[in-house]
Tab-separated table of C-alpha atoms in Angstrom:
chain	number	residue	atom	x	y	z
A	7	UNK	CA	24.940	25.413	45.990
A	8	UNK	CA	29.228	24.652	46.260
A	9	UNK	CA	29.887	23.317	49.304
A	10	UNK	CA	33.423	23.114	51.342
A	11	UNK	CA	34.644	21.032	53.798
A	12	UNK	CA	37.764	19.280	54.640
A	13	UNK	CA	38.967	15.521	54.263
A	14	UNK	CA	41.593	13.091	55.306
A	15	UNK	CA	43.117	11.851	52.445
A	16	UNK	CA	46.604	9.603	51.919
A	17	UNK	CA	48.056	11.269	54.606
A	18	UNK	CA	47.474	14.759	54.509
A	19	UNK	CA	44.187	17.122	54.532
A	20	UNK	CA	42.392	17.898	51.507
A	21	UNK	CA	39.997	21.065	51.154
A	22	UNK	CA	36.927	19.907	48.770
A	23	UNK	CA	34.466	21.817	46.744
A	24	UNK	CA	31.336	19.877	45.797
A	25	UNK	CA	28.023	20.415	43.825
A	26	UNK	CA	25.229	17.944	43.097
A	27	UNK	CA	24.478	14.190	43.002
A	28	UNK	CA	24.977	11.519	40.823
A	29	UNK	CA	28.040	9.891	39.074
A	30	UNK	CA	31.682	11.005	40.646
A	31	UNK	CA	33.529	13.765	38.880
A	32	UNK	CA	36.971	15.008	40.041
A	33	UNK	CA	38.018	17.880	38.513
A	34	UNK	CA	41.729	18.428	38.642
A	35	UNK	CA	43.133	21.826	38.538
A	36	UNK	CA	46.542	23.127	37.304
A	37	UNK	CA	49.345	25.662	38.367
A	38	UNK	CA	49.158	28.189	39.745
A	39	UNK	CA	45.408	27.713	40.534
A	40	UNK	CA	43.517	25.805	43.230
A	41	UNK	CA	39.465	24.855	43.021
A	42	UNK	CA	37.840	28.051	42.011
A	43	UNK	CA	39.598	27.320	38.713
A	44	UNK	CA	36.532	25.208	38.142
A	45	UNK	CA	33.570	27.352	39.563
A	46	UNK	CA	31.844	27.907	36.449
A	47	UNK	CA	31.632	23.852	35.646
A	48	UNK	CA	30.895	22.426	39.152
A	49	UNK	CA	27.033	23.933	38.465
A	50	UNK	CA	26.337	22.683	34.983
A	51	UNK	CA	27.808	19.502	35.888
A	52	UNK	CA	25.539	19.370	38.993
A	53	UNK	CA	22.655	20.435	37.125
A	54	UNK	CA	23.291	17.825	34.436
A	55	UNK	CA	23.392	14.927	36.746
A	56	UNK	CA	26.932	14.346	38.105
A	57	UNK	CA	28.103	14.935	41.990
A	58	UNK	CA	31.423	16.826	41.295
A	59	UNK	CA	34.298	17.756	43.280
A	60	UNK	CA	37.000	20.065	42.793
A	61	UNK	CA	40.111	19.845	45.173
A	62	UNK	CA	42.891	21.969	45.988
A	63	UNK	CA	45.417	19.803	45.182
A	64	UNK	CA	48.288	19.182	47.612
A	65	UNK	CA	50.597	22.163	48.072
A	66	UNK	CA	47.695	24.576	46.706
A	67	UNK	CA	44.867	26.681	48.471
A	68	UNK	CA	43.235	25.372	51.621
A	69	UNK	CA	44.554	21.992	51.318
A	70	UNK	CA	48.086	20.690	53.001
A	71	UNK	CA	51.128	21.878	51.991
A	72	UNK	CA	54.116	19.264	53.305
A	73	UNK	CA	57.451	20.819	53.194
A	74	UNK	CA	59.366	18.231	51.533
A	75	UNK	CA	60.007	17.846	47.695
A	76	UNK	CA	59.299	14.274	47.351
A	77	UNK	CA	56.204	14.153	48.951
A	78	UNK	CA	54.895	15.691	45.279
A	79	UNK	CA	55.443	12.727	43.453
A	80	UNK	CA	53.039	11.827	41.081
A	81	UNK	CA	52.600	8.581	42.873
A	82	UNK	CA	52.129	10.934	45.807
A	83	UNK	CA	49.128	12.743	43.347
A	84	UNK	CA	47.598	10.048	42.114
A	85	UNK	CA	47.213	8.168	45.662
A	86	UNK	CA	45.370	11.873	46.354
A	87	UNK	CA	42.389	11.042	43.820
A	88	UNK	CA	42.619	7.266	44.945
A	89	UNK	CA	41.625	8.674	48.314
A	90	UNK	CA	39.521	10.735	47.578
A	91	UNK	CA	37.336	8.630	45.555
A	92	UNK	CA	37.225	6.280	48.561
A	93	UNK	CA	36.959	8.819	51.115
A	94	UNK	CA	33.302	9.987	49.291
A	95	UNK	CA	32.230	6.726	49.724
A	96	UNK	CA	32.916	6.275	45.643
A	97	UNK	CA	34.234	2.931	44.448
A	98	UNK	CA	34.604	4.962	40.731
A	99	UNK	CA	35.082	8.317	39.037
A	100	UNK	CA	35.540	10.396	35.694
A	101	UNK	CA	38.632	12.405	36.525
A	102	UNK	CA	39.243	15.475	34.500
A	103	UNK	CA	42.538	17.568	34.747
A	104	UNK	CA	43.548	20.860	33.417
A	105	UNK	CA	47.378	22.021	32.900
A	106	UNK	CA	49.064	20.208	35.721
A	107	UNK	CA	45.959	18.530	37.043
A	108	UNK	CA	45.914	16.402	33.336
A	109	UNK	CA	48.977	14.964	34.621
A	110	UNK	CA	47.528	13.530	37.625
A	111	UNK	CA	44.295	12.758	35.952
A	112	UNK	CA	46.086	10.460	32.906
A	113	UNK	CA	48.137	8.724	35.715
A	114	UNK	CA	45.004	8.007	37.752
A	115	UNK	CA	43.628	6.303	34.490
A	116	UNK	CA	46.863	4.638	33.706
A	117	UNK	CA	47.683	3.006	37.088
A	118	UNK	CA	44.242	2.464	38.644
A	119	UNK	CA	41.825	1.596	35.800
A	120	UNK	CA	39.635	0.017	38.227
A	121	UNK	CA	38.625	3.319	39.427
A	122	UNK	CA	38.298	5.303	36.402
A	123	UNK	CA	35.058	5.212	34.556
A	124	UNK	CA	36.539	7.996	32.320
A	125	UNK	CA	39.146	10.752	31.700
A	126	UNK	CA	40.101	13.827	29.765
A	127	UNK	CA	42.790	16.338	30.062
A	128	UNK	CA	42.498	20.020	28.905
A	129	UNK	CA	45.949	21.461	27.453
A	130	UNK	CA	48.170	18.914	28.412
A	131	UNK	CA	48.235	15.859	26.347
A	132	UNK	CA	49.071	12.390	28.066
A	133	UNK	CA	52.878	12.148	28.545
A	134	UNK	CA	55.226	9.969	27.141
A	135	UNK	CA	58.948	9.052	28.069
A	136	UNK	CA	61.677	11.056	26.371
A	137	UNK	CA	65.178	11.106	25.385
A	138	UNK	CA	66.184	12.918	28.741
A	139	UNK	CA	64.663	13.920	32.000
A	140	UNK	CA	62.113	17.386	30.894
A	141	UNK	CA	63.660	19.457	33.784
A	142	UNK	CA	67.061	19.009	32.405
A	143	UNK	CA	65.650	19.435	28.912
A	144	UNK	CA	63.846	22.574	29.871
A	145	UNK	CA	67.022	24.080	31.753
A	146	UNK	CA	69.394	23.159	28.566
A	147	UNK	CA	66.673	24.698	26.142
A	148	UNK	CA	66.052	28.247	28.110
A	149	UNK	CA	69.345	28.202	29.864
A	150	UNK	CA	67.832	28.116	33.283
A	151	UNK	CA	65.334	30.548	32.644
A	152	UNK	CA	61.899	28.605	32.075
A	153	UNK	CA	59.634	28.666	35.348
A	154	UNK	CA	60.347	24.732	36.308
A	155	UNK	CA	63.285	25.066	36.353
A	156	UNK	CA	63.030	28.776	38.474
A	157	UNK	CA	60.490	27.419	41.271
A	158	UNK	CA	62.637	24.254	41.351
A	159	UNK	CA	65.461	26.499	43.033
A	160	UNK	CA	65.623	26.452	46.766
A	161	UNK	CA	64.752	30.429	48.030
A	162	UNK	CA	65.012	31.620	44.681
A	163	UNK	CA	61.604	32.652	43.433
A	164	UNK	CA	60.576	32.431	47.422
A	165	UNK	CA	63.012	35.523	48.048
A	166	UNK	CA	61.712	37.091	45.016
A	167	UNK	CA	57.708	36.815	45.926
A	168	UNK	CA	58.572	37.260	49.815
A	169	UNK	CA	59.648	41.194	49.110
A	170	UNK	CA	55.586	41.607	47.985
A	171	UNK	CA	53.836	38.425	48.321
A	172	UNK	CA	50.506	39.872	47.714
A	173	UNK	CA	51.115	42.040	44.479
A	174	UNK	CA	53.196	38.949	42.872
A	175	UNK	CA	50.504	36.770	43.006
A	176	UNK	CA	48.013	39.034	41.960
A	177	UNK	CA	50.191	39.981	38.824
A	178	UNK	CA	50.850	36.242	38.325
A	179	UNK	CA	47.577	34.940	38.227
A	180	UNK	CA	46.220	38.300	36.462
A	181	UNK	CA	48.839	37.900	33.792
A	182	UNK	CA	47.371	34.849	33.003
A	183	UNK	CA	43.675	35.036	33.396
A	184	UNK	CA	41.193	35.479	30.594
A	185	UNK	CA	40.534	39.081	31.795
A	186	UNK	CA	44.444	39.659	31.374
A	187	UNK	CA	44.693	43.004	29.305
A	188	UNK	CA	46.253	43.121	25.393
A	189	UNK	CA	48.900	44.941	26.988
A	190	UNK	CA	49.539	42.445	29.934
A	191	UNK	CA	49.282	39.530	27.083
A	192	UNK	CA	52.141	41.048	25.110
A	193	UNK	CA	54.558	41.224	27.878
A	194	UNK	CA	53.851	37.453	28.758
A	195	UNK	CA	54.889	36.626	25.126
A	196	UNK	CA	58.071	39.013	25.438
A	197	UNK	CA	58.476	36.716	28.567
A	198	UNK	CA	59.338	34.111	26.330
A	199	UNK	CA	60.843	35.699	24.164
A	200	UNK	CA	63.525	36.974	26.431
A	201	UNK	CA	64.111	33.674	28.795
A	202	UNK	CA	64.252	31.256	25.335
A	203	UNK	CA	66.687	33.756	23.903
A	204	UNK	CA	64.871	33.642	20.484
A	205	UNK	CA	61.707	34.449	18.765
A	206	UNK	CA	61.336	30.718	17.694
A	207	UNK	CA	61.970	27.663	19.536
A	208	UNK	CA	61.222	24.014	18.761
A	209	UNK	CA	59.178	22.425	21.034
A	210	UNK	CA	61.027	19.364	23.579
A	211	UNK	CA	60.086	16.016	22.345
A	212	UNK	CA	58.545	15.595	25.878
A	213	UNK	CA	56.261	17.836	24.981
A	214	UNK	CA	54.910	17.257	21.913
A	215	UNK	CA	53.757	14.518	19.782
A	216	UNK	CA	54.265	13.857	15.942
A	217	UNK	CA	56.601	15.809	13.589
A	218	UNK	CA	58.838	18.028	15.267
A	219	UNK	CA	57.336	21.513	15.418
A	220	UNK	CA	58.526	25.078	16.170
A	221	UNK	CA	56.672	28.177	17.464
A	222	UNK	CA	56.724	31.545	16.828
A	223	UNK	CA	56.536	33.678	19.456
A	224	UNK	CA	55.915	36.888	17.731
């Protein structure tokens, strides 16, 4: 059975989900999602021997939202899962992120590998420095248009989700779910089609690894 309850962590409150006993595993969810991302792991995981829990990271869900900007540094995330290990009474973890939880969890290995006993990231790979800042990049490559760069613009997209907050969420997060329709698919991809200007882009060094690479979007 998931439980919920609330915790103290660097500073601000954290809402937990947790399952089971055993070994520590945080699971790190991504944007824009909060713990339920993870509802169908936190029973196998349970059942296979770990104690895992899923937090709303800060700014999502149940958990603390502070109002200013810096206080989302990575630092800022990565001090979350430091506390949080400590706060269970943990002295080590496996931390698993997904999208822009990997972030966070590849940090949390890279600057406390005291606490780690292991990590993995689903979609995101770890990062590496680039040529340029990526929210510059990003802004230069879709002119403005890619979603950083959008909910990175004071009462932009806050105006924009204020005049219905309730059916732009559920449209958001439907669009991309896995019980999003064909239909609903297609007009993400024409999403990116239209904000990148083109039907193929190359993909930001600080994105990628290797060869440089382009996608299709058609």
């Amino acid at each position: 059975m998931v439980a919920h309850r609330y915790l103290d962590v660097n500073g601000i409150r954290l809402h937990i989900a947790e399952q089971g006993e055993g070994p520590l595993v945080i699971l790190l969810h991504g944007f824009p999602e909060s713990w339920h991302s993870w509802h169908r792991q936190l029973g196998p995981l349970a059942e296979a021997g770990f104690r895992v829990v899923a937090p709303d990271q800060r700014g999502y869900g149940g958990s603390d939202h502070p109002d200013d900007v810096d206080a989302y540094t990575i630092l800022h995330l990565v001090g979350d899962v430091v506390g949080l290990i400590r706060e269970l009474g943990e002295e080590k973890a496996y931390v698993v992120g997904h999208d822009w939880g990997a972030p966070v969890a590849w940090h949390t290995a890279l600057l406390r590998p005291d606490m780690v006993l292991g990590v993995a990231g689903l979609s995101v790979p770890p990062p590496h420095r680039g040529a340029q800042p990526p929210l510059g990049m990003m802004d230069e490559i879709f002119q403005g248009r890619f979603y950083w760069n959008y909910f990175a613009r004071p009462g932009v997209a806050d105006a924009e989700f204020a005049r219905d907050t309730r059916t732009a969420l559920r449209k958001f997060l439907y669009s991309a779910s896995g019980s999003a329709s064909p239909r609903a698919r297609s007009g993400s991809r024409w999403w990116i089609r239209r904000r990148a200007g083109s039907r193929r882009w190359r993909i930001p060094r600080c994105c990628r690894s290797g060869s440089p690479r382009t996608i299709s979007t058609r």
